[in-house]
PDB file of C-alpha atoms and ligand atoms in Angstrom:
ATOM      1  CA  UNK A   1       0.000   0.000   0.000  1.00 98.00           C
ATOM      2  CA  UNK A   2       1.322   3.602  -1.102  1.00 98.00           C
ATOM      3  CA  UNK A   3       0.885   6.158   2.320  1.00 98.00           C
ATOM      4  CA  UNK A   4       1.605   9.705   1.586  1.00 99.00           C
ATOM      5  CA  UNK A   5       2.592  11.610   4.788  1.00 98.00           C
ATOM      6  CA  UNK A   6       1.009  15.240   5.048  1.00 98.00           C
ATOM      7  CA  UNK A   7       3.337  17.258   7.585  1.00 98.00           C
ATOM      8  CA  UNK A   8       3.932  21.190   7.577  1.00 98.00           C
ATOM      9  CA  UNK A   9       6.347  21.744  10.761  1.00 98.00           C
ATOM     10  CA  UNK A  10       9.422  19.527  11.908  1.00 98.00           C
ATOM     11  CA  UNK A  11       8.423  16.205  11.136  1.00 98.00           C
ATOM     12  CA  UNK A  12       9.345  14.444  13.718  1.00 98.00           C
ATOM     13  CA  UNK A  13       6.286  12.381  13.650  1.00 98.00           C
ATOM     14  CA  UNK A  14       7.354  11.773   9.682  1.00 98.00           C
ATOM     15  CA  UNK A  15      10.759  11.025  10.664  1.00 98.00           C
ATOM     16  CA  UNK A  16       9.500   8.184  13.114  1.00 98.00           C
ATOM     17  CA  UNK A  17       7.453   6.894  10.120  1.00 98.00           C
ATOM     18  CA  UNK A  18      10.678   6.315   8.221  1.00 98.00           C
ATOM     19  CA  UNK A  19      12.223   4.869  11.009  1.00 98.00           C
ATOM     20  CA  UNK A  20       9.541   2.476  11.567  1.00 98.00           C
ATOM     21  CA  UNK A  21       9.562   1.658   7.587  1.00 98.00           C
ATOM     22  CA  UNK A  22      13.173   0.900   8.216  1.00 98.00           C
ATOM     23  CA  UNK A  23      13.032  -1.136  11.143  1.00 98.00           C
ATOM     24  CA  UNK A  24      10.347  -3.105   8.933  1.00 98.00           C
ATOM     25  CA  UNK A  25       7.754  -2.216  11.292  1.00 98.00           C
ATOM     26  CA  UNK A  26       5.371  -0.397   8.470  1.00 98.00           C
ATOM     27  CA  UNK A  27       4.959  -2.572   5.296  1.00 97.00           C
ATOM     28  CA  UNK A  28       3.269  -0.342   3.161  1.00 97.00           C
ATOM     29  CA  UNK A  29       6.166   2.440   0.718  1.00 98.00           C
ATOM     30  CA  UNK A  30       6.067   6.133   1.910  1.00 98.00           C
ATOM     31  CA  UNK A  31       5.509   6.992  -1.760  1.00 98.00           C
ATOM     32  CA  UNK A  32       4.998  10.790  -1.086  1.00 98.00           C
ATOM     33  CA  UNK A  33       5.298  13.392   1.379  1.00 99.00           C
ATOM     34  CA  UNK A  34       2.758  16.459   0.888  1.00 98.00           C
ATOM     35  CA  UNK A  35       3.244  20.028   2.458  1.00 98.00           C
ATOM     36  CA  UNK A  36       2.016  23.428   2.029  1.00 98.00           C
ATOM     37  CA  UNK A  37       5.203  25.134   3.445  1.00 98.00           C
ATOM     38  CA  UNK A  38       8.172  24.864   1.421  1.00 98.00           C
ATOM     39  CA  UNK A  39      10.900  25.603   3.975  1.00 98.00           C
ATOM     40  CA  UNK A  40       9.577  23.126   6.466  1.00 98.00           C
ATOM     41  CA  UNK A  41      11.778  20.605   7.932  1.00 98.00           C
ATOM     42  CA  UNK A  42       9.677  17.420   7.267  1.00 98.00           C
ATOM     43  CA  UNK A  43      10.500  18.256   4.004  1.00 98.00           C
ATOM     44  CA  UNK A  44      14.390  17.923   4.505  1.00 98.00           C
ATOM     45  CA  UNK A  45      13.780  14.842   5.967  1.00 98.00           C
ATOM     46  CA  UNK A  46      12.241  13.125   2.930  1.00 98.00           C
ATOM     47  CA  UNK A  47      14.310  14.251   0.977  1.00 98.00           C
ATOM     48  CA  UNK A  48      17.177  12.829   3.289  1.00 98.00           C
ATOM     49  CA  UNK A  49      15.018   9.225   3.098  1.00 98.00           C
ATOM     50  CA  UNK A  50      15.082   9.307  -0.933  1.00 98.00           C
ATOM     51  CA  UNK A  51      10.981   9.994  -0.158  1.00 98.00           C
ATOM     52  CA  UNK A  52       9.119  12.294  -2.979  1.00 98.00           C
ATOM     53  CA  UNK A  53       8.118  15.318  -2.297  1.00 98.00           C
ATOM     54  CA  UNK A  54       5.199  17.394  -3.497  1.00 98.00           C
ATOM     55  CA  UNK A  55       5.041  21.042  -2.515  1.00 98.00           C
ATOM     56  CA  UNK A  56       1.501  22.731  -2.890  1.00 98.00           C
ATOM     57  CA  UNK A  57       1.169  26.148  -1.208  1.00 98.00           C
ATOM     58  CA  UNK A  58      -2.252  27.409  -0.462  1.00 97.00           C
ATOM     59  CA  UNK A  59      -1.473  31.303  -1.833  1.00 97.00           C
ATOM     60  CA  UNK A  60      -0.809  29.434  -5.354  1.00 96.00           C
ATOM     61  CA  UNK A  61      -4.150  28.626  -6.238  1.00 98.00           C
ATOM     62  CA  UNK A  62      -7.499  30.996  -6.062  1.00 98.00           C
ATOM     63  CA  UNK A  63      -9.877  28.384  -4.163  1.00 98.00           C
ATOM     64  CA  UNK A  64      -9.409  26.095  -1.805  1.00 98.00           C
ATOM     65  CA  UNK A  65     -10.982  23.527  -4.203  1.00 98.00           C
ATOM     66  CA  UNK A  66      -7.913  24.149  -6.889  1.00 98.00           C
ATOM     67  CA  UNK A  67      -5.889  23.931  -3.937  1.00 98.00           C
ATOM     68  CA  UNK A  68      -6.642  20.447  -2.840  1.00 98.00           C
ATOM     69  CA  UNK A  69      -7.549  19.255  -6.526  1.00 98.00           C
ATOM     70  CA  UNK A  70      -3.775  19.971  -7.389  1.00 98.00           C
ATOM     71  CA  UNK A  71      -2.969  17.506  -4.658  1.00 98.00           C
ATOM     72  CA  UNK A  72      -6.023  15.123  -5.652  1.00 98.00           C
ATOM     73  CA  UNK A  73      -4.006  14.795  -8.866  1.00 98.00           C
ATOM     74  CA  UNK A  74      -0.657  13.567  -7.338  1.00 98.00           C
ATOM     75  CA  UNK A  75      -2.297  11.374  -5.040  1.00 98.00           C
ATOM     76  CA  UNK A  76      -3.880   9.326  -7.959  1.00 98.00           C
ATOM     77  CA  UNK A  77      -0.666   9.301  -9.897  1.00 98.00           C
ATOM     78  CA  UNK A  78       0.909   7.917  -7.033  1.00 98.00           C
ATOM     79  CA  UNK A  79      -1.949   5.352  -6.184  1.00 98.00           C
ATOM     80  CA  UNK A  80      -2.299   6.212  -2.097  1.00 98.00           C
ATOM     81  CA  UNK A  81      -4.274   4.222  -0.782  1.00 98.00           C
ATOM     82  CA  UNK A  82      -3.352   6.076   3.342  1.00 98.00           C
ATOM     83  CA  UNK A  83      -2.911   9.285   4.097  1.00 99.00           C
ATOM     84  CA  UNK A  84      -1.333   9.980   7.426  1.00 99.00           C
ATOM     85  CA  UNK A  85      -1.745  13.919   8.379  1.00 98.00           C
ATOM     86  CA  UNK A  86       1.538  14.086  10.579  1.00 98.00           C
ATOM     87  CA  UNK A  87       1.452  17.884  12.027  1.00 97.00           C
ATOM     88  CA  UNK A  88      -0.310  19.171   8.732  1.00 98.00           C
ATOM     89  CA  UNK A  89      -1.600  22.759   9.750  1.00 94.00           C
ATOM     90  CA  UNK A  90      -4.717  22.728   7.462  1.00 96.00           C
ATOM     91  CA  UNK A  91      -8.316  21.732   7.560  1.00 96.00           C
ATOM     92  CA  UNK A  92      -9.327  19.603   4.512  1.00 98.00           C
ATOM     93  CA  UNK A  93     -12.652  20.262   2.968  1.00 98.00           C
ATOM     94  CA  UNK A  94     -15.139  18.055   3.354  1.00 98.00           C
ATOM     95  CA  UNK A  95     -14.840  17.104  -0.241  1.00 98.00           C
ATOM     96  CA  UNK A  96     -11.506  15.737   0.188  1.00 98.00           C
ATOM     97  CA  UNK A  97     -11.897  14.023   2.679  1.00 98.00           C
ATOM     98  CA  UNK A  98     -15.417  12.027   1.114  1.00 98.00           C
ATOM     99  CA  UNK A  99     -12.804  10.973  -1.625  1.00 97.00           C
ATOM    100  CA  UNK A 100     -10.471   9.496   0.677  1.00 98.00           C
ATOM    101  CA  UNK A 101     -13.284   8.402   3.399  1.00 97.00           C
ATOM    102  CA  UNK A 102     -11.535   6.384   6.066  1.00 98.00           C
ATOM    103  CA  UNK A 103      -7.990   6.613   4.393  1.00 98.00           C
ATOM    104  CA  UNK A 104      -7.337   9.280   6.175  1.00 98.00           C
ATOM    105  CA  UNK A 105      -5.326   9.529   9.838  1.00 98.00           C
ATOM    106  CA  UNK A 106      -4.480  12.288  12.181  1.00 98.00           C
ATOM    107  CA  UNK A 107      -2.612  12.494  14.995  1.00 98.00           C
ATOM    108  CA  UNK A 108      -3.552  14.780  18.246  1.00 98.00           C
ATOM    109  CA  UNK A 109      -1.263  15.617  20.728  1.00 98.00           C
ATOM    110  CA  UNK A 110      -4.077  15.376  22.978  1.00 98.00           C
ATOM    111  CA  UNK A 111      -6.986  13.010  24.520  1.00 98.00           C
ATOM    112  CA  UNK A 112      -9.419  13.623  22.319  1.00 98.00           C
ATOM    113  CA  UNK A 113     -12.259  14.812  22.276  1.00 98.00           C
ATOM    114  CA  UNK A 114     -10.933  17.260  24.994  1.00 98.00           C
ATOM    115  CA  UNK A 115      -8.659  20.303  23.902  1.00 98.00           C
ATOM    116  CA  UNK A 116      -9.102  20.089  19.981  1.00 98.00           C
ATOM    117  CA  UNK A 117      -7.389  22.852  17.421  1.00 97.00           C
ATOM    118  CA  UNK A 118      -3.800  23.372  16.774  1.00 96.00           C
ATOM    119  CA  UNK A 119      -2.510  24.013  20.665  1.00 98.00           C
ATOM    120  CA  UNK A 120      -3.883  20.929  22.103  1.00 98.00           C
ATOM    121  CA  UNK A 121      -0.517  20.519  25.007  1.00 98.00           C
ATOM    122  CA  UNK A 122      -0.043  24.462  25.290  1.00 98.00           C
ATOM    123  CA  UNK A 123      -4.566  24.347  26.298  1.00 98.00           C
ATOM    124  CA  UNK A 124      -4.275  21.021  28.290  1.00 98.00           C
ATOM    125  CA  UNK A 125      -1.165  22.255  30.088  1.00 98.00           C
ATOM    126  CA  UNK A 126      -2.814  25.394  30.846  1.00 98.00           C
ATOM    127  CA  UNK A 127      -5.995  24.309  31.789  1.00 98.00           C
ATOM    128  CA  UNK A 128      -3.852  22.073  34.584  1.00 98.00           C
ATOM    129  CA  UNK A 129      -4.793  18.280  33.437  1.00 98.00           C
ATOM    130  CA  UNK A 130      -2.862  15.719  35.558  1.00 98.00           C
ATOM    131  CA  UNK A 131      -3.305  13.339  32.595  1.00 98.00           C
ATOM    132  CA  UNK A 132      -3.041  14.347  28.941  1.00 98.00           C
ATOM    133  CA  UNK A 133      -1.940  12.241  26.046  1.00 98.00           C
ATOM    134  CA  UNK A 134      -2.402  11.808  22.615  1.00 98.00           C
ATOM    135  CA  UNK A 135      -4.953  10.240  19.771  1.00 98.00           C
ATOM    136  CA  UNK A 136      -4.978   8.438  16.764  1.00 99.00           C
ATOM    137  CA  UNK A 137      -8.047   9.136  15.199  1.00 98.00           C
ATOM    138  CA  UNK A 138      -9.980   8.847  11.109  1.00 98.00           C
ATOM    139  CA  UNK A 139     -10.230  12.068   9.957  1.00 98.00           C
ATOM    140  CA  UNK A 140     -13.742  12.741   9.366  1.00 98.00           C
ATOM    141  CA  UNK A 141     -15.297  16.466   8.395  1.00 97.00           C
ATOM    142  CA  UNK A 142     -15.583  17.431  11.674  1.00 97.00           C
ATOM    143  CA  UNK A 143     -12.248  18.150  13.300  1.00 96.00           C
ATOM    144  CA  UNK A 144     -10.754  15.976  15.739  1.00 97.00           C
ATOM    145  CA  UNK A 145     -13.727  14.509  15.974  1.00 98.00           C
ATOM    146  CA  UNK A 146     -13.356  11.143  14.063  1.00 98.00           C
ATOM    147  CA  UNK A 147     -13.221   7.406  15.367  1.00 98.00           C
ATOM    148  CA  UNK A 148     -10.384   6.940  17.198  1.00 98.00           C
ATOM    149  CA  UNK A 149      -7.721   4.460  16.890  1.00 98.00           C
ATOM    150  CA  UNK A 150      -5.170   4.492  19.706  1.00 98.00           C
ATOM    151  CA  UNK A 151      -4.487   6.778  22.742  1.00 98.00           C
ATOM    152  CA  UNK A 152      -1.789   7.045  25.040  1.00 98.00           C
ATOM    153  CA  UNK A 153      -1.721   8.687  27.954  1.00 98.00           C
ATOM    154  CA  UNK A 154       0.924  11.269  29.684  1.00 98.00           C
ATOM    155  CA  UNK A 155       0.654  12.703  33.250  1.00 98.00           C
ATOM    156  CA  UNK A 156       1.514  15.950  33.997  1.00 98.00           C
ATOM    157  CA  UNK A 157       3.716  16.279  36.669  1.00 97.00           C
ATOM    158  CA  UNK A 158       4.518  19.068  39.247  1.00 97.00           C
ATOM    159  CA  UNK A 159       7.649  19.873  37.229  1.00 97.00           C
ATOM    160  CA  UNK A 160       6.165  19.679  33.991  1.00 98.00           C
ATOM    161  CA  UNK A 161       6.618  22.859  31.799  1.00 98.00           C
ATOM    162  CA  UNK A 162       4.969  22.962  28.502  1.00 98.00           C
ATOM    163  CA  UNK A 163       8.658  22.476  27.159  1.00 98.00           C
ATOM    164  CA  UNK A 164       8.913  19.122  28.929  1.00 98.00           C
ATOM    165  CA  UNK A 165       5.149  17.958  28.738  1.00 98.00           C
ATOM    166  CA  UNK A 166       5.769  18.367  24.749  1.00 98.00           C
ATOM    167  CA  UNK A 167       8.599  16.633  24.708  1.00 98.00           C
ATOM    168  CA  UNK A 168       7.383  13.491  26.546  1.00 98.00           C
ATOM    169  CA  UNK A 169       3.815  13.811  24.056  1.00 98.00           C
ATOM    170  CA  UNK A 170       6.088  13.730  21.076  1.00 98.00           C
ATOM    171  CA  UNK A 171       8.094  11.100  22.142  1.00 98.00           C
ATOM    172  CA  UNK A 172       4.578   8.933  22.571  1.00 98.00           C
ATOM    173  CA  UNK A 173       3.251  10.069  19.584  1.00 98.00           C
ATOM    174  CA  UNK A 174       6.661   8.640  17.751  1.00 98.00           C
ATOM    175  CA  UNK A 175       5.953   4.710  19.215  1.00 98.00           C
ATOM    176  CA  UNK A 176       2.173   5.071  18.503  1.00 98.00           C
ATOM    177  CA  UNK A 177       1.496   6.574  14.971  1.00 98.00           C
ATOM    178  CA  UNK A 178       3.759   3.934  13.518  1.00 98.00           C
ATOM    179  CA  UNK A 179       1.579   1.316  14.921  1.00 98.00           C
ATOM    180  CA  UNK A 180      -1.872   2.937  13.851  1.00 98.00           C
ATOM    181  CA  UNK A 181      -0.220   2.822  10.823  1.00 98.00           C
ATOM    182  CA  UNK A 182       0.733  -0.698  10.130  1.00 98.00           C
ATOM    183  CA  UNK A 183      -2.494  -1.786  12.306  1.00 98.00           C
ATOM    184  CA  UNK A 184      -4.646   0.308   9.220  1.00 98.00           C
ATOM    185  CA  UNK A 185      -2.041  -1.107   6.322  1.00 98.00           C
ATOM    186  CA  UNK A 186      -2.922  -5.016   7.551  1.00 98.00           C
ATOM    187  CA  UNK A 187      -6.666  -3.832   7.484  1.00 98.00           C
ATOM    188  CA  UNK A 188      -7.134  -4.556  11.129  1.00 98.00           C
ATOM    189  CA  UNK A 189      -9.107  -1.280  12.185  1.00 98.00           C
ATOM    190  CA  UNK A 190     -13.128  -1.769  11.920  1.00 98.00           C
ATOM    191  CA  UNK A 191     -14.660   1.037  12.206  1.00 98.00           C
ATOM    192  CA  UNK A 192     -18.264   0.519  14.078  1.00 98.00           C
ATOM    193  CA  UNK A 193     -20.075   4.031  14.409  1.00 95.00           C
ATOM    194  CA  UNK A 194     -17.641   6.366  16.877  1.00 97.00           C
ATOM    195  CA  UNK A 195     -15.942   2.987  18.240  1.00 98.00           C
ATOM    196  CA  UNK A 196     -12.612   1.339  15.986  1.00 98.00           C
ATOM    197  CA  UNK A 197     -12.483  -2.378  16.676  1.00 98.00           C
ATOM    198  CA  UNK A 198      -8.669  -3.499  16.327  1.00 98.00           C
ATOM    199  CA  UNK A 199      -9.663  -7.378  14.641  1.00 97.00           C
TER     200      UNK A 199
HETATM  201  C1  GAR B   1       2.532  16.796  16.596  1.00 78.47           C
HETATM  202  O1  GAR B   1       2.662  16.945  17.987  1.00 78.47           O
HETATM  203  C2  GAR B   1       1.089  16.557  16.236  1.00 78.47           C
HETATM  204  O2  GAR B   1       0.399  15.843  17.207  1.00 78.47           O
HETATM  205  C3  GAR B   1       0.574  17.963  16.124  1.00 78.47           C
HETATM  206  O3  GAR B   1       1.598  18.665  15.481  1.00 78.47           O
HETATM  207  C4  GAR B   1       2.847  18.124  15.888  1.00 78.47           C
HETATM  208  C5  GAR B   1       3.713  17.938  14.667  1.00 78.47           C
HETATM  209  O4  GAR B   1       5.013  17.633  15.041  1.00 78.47           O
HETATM  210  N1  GAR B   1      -0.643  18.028  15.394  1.00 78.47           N
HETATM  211  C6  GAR B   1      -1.642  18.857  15.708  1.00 78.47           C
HETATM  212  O5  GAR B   1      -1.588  19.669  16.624  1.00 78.47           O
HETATM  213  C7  GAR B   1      -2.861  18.744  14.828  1.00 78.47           C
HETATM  214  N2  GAR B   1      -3.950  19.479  15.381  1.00 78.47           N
HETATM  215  P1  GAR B   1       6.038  17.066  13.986  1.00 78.47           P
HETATM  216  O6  GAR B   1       5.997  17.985  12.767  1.00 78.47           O
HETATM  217  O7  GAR B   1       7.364  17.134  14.666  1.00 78.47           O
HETATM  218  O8  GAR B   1       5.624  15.667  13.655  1.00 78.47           O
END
């Protein structure tokens, strides 16, 4: 199965992707890596791991819809059958996502469905959780709201700055997104309503 990884920041969840691929732990190809912003450093990183790129920057197009279509197009040339949204910083339409329905991952550095959006440690931390975590969930139109896959969770402890609460989040999200992956390339995830049976 051909995954294409979406990521628009440091890609650390990408580069544990490629590690796991290496390690033999995912057994579908990383065919191609999509971001929206060209200096990023997921990008270095596939291009480090031999991994095509596609750049497509949203102030390139008129429409959201041309947007997305001109990635629609190189996901059909390269046959994806996954998409894994590692730290991509845009909301697909609801289009997109019907045309990928159920191929489509996120990961949240959160326990879902509390503290949603793009600062989900920076709003748990300050809201003063003693447990946070993360989620694996399908990416459905609502955001962060989809059936969800796997969660970890990470306490907060009296020491914990945001700094160090991040740091042991991304290090979860590293052992877990790998898994969700390989769990959804041997077609063990049925979903059931809300609820994703691992068969
Ligand atoms: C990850 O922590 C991921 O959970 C988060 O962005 C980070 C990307 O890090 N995603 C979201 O907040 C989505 N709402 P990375 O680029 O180093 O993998």
């Amino acid at each position: 199965m051909n995954i294409a990884i979406f990521a628009s920041g440091s890609g650390t969840n990408l580069q544990a992707i490629i590690d796991a691929k290496g390690r033999n732990e995912i057994k579908g190809e990383i065919a191609l890596v999509v971001s929206d912003v060209p200096t990023c450093l997921a990008l270095e990183r596939a291009k480090k791991a031999g991994i095509k790129r596609l750049v497509v920057e949203r102030k390139g197009f008129k429409s959201k819809s041309d947007f997305e279509k001109e990635i629609m197009r190189n996901l059909k040339k390269e046959n994806i059958g996954l998409i894994a949204l590692a730290g991509y910083m845009r909301i697909l339409s609801a289009d997109f996502i019907k045309s990928y329905e159920n191929k489509i991952l996120n990961i949240h550095p959160a326990l879902l469905p509390s503290f949603k959006g793009a600062h989900g440690i920076k709003d748990a931390f300050e809201y003063g959780v003693k447990i946070t975590g993360l989620t694996v969930h399908f990416v459905t139109a609502d955001m962060d709201a989809g059936p969800i896959i796997l969660q970890s969770a990470v306490k907060v402890t009296e020491d914990d700055t945001e700094e160090t609460l991040a740091q042991a989040i991304h290090k979860e999200e590293h052992k877990i997104y790998p898994r969700a992956i390989q769990l959804f390339i041997e077609g063990r995830l049925k979903i059931e309503g809300r609820r994703v049976r691992i068969i």
